[in-house]
Short mmCIF file of C-alpha atoms in Angstrom, two decimals:
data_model
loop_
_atom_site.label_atom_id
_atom_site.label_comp_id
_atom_site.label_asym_id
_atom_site.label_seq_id
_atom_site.Cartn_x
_atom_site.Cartn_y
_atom_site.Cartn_z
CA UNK A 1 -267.52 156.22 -20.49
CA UNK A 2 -270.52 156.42 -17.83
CA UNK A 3 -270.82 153.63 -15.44
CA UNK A 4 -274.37 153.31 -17.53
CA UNK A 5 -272.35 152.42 -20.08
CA UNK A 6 -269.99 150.32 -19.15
CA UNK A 7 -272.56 148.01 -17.49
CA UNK A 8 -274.38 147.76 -20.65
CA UNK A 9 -271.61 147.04 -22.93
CA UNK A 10 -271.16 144.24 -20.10
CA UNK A 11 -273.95 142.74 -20.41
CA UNK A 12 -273.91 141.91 -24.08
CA UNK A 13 -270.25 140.39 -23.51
CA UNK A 14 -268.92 137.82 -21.02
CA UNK A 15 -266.21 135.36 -21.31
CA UNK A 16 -266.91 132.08 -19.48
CA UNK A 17 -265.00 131.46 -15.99
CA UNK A 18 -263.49 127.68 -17.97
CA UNK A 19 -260.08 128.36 -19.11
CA UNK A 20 -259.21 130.78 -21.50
CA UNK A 21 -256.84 128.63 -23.52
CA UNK A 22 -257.20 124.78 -24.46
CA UNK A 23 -255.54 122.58 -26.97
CA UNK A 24 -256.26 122.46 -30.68
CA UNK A 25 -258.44 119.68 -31.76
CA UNK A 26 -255.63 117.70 -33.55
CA UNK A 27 -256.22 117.11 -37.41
CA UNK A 28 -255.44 113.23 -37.77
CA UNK A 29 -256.68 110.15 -38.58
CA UNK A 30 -260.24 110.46 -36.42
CA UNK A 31 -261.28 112.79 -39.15
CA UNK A 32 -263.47 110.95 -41.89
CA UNK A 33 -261.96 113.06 -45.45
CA UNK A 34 -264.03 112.88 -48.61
CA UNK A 35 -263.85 114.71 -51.35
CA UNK A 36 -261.52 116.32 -54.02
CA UNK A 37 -258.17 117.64 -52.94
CA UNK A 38 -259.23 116.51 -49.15
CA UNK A 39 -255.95 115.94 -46.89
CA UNK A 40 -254.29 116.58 -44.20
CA UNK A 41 -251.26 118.63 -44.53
CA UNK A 42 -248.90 121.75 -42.98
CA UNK A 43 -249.44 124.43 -45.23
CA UNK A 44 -247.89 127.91 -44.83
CA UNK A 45 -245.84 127.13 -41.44
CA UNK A 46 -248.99 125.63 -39.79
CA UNK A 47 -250.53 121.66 -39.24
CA UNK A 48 -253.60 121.36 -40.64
CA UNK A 49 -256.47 120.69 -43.24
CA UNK A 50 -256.37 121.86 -47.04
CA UNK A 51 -260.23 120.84 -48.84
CA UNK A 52 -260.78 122.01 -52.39
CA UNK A 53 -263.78 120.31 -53.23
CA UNK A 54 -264.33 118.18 -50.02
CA UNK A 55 -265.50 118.01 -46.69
CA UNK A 56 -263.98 116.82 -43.32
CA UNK A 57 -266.05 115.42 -40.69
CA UNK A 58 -264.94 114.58 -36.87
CA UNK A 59 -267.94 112.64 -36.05
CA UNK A 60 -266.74 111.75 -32.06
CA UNK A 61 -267.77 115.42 -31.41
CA UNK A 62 -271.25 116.26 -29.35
CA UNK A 63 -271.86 119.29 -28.76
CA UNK A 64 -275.35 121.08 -28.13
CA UNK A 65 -273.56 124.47 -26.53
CA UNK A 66 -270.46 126.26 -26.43
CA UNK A 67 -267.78 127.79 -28.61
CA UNK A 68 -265.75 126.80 -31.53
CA UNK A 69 -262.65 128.53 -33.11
CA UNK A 70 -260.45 128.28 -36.21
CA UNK A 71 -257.97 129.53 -38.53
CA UNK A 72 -259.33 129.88 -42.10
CA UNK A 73 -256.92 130.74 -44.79
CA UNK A 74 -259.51 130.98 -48.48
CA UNK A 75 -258.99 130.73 -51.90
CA UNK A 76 -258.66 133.47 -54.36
CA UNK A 77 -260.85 132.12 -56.53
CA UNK A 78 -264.87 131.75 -56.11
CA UNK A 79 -265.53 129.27 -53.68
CA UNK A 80 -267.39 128.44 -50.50
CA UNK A 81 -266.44 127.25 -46.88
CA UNK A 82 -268.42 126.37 -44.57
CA UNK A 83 -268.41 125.12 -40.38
CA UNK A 84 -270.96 122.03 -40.20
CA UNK A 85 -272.49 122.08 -36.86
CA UNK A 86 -274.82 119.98 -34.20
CA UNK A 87 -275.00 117.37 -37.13
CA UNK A 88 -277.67 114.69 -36.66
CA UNK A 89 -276.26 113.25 -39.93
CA UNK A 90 -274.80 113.76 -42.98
CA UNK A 91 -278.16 114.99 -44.51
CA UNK A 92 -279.49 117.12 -41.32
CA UNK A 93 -277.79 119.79 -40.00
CA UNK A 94 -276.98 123.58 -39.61
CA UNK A 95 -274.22 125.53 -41.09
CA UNK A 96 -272.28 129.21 -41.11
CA UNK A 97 -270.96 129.41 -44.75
CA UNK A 98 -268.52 132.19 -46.42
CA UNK A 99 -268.25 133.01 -49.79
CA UNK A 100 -265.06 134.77 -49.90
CA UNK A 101 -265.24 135.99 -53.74
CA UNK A 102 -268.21 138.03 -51.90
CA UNK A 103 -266.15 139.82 -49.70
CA UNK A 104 -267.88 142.94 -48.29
CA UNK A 105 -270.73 142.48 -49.92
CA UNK A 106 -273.84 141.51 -48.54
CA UNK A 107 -274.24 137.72 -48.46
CA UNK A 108 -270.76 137.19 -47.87
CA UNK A 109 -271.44 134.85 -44.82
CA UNK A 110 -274.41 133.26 -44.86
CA UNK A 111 -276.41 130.48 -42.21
CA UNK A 112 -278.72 127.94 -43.31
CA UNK A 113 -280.05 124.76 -41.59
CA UNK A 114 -279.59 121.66 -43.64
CA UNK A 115 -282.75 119.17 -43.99
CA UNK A 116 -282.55 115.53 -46.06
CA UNK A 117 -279.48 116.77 -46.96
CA UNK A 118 -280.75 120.44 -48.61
CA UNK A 119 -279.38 123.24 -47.47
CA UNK A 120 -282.69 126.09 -47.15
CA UNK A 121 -279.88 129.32 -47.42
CA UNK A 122 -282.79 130.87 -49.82
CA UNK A 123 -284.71 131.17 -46.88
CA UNK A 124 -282.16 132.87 -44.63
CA UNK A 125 -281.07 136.32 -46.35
CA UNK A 126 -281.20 139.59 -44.75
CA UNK A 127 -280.23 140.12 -40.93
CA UNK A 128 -279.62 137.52 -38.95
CA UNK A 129 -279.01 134.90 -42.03
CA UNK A 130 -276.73 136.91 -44.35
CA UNK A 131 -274.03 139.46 -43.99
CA UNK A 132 -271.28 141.73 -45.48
CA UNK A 133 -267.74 140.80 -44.30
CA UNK A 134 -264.37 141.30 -45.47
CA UNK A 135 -262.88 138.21 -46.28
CA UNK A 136 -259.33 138.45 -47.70
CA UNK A 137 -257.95 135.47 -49.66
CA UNK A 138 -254.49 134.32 -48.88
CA UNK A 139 -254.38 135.65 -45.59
CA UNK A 140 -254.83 133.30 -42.24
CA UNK A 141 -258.17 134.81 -40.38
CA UNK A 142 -259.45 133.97 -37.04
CA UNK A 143 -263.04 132.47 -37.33
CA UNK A 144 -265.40 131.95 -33.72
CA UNK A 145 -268.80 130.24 -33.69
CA UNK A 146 -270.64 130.28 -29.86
CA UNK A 147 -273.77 128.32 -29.88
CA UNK A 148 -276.44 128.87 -27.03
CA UNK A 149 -280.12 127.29 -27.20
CA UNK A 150 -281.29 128.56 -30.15
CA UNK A 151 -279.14 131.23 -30.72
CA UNK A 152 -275.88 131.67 -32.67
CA UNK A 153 -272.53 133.93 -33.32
CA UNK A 154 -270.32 134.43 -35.90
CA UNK A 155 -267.14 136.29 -35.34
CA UNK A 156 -264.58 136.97 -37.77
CA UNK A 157 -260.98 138.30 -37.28
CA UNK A 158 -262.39 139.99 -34.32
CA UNK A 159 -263.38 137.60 -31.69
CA UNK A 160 -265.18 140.07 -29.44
CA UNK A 161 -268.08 141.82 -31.65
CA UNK A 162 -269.95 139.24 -34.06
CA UNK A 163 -270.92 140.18 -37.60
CA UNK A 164 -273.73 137.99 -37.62
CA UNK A 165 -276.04 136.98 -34.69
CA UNK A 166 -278.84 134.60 -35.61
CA UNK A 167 -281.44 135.12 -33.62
CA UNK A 168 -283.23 131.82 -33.66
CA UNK A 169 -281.91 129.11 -35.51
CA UNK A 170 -284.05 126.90 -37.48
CA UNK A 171 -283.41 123.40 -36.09
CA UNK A 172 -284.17 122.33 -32.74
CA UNK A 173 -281.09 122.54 -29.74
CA UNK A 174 -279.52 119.17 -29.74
CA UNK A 175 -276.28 117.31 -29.55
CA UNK A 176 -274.08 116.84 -32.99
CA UNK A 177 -270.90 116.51 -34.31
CA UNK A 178 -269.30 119.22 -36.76
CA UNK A 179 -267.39 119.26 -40.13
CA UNK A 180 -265.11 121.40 -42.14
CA UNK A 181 -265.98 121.99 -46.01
CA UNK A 182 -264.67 123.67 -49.03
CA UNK A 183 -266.38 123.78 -52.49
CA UNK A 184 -265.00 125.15 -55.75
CA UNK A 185 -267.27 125.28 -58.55
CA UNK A 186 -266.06 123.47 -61.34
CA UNK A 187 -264.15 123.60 -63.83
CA UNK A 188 -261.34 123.18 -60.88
CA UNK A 189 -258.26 124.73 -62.16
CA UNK A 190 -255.15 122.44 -61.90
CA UNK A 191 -252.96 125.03 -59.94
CA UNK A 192 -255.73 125.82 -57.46
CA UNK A 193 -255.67 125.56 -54.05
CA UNK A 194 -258.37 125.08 -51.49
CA UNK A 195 -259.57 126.51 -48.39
CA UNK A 196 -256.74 125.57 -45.39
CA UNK A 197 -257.97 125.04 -41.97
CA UNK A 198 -255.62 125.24 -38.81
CA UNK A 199 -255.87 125.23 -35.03
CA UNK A 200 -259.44 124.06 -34.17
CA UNK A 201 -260.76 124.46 -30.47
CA UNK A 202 -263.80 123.15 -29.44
CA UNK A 203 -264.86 123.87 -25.99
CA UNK A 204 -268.60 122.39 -25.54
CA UNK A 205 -270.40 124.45 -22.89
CA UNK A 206 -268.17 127.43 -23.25
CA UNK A 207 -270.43 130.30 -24.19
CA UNK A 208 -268.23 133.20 -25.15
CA UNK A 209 -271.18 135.67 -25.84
CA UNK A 210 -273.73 136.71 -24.18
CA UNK A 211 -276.76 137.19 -26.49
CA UNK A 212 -278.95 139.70 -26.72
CA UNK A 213 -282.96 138.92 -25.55
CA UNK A 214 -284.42 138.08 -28.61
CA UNK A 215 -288.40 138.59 -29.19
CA UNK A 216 -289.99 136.45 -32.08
CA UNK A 217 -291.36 138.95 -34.47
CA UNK A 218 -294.94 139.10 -35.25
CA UNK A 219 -296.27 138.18 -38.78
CA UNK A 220 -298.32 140.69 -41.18
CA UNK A 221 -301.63 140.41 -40.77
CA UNK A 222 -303.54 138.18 -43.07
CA UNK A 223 -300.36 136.04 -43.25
CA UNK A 224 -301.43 132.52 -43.65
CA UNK A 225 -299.75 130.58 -40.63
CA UNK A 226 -300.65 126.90 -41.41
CA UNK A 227 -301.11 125.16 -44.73
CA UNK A 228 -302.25 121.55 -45.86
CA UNK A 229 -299.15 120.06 -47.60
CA UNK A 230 -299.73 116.71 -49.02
CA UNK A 231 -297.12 114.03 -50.08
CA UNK A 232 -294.12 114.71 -52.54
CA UNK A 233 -293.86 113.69 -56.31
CA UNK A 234 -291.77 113.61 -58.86
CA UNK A 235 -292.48 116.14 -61.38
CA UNK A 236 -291.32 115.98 -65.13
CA UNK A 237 -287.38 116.57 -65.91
CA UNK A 238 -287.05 119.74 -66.72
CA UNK A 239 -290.65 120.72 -67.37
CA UNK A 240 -291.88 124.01 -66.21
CA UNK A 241 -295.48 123.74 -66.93
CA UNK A 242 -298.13 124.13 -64.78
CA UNK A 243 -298.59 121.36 -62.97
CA UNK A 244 -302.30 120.30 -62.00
CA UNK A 245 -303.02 119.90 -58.09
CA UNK A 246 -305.14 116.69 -59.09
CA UNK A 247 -301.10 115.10 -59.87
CA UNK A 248 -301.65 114.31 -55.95
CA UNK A 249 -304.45 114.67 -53.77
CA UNK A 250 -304.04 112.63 -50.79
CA UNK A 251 -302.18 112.38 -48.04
CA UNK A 252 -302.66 115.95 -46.60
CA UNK A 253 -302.00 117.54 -43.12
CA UNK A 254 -301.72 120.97 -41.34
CA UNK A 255 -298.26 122.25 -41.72
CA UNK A 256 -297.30 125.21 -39.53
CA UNK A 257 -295.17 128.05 -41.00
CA UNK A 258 -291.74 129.03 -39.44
CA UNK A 259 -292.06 131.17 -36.22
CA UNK A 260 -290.99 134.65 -37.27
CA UNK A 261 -290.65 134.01 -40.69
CA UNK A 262 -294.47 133.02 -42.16
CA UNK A 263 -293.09 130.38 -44.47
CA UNK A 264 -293.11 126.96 -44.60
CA UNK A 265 -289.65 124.97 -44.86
CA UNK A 266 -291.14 121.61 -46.63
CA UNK A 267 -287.70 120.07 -46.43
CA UNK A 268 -288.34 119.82 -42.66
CA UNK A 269 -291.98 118.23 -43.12
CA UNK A 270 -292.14 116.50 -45.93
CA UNK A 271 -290.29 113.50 -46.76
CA UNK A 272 -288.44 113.71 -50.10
CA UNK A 273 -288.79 110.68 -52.73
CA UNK A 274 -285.54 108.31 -52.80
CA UNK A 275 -282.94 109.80 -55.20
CA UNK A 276 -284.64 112.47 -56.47
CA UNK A 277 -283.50 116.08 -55.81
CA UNK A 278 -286.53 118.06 -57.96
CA UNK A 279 -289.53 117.43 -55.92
CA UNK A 280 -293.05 118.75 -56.10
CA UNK A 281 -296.15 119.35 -53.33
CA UNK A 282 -299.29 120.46 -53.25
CA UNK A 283 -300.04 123.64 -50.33
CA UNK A 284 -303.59 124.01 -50.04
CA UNK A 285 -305.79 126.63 -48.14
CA UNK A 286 -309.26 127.42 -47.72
CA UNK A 287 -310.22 131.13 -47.47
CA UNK A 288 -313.79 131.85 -46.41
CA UNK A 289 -314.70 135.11 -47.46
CA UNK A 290 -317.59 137.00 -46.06
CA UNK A 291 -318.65 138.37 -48.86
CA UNK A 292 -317.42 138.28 -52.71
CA UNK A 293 -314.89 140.50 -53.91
CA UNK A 294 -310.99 140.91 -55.50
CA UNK A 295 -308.47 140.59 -53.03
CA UNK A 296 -304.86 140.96 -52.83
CA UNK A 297 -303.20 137.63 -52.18
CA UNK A 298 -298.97 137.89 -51.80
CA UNK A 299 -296.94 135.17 -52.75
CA UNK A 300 -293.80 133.95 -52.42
CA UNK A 301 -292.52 130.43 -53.07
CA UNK A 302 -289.07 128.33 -54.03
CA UNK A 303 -288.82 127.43 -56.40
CA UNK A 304 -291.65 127.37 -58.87
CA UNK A 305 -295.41 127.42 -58.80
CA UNK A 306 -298.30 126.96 -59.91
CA UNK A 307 -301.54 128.84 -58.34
CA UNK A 308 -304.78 127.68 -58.18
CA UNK A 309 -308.05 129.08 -57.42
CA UNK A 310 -311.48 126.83 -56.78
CA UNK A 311 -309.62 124.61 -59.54
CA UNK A 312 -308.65 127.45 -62.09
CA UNK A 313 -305.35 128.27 -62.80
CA UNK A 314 -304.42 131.41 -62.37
CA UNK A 315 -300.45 132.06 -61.86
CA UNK A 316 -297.41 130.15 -62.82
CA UNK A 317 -293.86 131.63 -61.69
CA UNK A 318 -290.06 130.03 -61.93
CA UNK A 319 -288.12 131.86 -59.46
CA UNK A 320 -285.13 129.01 -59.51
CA UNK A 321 -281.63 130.14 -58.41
CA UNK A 322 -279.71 131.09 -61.80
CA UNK A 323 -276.19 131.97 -61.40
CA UNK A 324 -276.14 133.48 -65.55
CA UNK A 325 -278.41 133.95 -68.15
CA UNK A 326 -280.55 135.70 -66.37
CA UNK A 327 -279.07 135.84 -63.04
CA UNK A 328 -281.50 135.02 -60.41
CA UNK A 329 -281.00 134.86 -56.24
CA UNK A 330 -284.36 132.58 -55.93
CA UNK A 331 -284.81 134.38 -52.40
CA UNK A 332 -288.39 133.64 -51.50
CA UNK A 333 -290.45 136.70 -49.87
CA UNK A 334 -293.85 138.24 -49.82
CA UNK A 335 -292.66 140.64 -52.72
CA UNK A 336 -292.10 137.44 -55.26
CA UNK A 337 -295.78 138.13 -56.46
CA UNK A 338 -298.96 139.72 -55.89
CA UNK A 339 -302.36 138.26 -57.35
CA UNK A 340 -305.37 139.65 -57.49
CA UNK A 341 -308.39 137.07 -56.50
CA UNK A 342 -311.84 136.77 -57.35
CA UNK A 343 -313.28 135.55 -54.38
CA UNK A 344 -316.82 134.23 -54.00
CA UNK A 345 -318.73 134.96 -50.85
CA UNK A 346 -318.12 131.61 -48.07
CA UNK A 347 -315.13 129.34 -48.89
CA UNK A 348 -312.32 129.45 -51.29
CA UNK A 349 -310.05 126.51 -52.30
CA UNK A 350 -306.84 128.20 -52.82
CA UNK A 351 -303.72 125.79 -53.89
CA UNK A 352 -299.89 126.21 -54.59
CA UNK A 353 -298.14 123.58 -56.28
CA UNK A 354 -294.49 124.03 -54.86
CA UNK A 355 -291.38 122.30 -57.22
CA UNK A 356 -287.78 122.27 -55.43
CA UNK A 357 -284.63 122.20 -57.16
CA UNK A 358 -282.45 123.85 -55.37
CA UNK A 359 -281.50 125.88 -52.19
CA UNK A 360 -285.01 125.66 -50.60
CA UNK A 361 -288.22 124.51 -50.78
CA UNK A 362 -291.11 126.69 -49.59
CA UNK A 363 -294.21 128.64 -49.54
CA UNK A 364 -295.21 131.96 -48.18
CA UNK A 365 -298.76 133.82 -48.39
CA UNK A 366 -300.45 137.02 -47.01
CA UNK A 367 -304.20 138.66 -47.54
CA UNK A 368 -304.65 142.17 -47.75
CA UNK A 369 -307.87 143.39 -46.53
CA UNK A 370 -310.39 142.24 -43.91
CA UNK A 371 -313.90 139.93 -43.72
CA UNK A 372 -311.61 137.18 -44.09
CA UNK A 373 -310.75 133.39 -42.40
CA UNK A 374 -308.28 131.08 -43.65
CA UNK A 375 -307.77 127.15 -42.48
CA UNK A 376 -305.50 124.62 -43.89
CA UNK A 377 -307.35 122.59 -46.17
CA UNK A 378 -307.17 118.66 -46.04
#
């Protein structure tokens, strides 16, 4: 290998001058367990944690920086561990999740940020959010997150080349503790076990990567960067009707969309009514056209919506998450619908109503063609 080479390789890894070894976090009674089948226990020749439907949470921890390892051993069955991370609280926070019954394919890990306690993952597939890895089940693996600024690493097995780097994560750098979780869909089978965790090192300000520069990527053009996003509501259980924007129409404010990504993450905006999970908002734009015409308008939302344009409806979609019958991802992206709009020369009132249920709640748009400006509308 040149001497090119070399240095270059190099400079994309670097192992900090701390020491290379330190002392498992202990699994004891500091840990707060909740959850089904949540205890502490040696399992397979090693101390540690076994969660089938539960979480673990070591809330002493603060850490902003630095590198965390573990031993994973997963189910056989479908299921879903995750490593909790710079937690502000049990309902914000960021996460690295694996779905083992995925193995190889290509959401097998996946990272989402967490807001009032909803996970956006919808928001994060593709490279740098989702990834194909091979994740045997019964079989101890060696997992490694490094956390720098904004930036994050996933290693698995291999502790030296990551199989996902996120770029920029979605929730400011800040001091948190971590936790350890394992969910099994129900119905839980009686025999089953859960996800076993062993030897956990946490070394805060121990970056064990060195990351890549990272440029923010710049939107299409004609991609809408701010919105007006009023308050939440409540919509009807289980209706999927259009819902009219006049339902609530107050309240409004310019709401920027995610740097990089052109969407808006309302979970991190707009506050969610108390105990309600299904929410609803109204996303409002005006486009001032210089002169009238049809343009192309692409959508993309999570999970359902309702368009409106100068008060007529003219688009409903459901793009929900469905794991059967149909099966649905309820990814959002600029390729969940295209409309065609009759705009009128000078301004447009264009409005999304925007219902949540699960995995993300959100709202994406783009213009195609020029001779037009776009504001948030209050």
């Amino acid at each position: 290998m040149s001497r090119f080479a070399l240095l270059t390789a190099a400079s994309f890894l670097w192992y900090s001058p701390l020491a290379a070894r330190q002392e498992a976090t202990p699994f004891d009674d500091r840990w707060r367990l909740s959850g089904e089948g949540s205890r502490i226990v040696p399992f397979a020749g090693r101390a540690g944690l076994e969660l089938v439907s539960g979480e673990a949470v070591l809330p002493e921890i603060r850490m902003e920086d630095g590198t965390i390892d573990v031993d994973v051993r997963f189910p056989t069955q479908r299921s879903f561990v995750y490593l909790k991370f710079r937690m502000q609280s049990e309902d914000e926070f960021e996460e690295v999740y694996l779905r083992p019954h995925k193995s190889t394919l290509p959401d097998a890990i996946q990272y989402a940020p967490g807001f009032q306690g909803a996970s956006a993952w919808q928001f994060y597939h593709g490279p740098g959010g989702a990834v194909p890895a091979h994740l045997p089940g019964s079989t101890w693996i060696r997992v490694r997150l490094v956390l720098q600024g904004r930036q994050a690493a996933f290693f698995v097995g291999d502790t030296v080349t990551p199989v996902l780097v996120v770029p920029r994560l979605a929730r400011d750098p800040a001091p948190g503790y971590l936790a350890l979780r394992s969910f099994i869909p129900a119905p839980i089978p009686q025999d089953v076990y859960g996800a076993h965790f062993a030897n956990l090192v946490i070394r805060p300000g121990d970056i064990r990567y060195r990351f890549p520069p990272v440029t923010v990527p710049a939107l299409r053009p004609g991609s809408i960067t701010m919105w007006g996003v009023g308050r939440a509501f409540v919509p009807d259980s289980g209706s999927r009707q259009p819902i009219p924007p006049e339902t609530i129409a107050d309240g409004f404010r310019p709401v920027p969309v995610e740097p990089g990504k052109g969407f808006v993450l309302l979970h991190r905006h707009v506050p969610m009514p108390e105990g309600n999970r299904r929410v609803g908002v109204v996303a409002r734009v005006i486009v001032k056209a210089a002169s009238a015409g049809v343009y192309r308008f692409n959508l993309g939302f999570s999970d359902e919506a309702s368009v409106y344009l100068n008060g007529n409806l003219l688009f409903t979609g459901d793009a929900r998450y469905s794991f059967d019958q149909p099966r649905r991802e309820g990814l959002i992206g600029l390729d969940q619908a295209s409309l065609y709009l009759p705009l009128r020369a000078g301004d447009n009132e264009l409005t999304v109503v925007v219902v949540d249920g699960f995995g993300g709640w959100g709202v994406m748009g783009q213009f195609e063609g020029a001779g037009l400006e776009i504001r948030p509308a209050g």
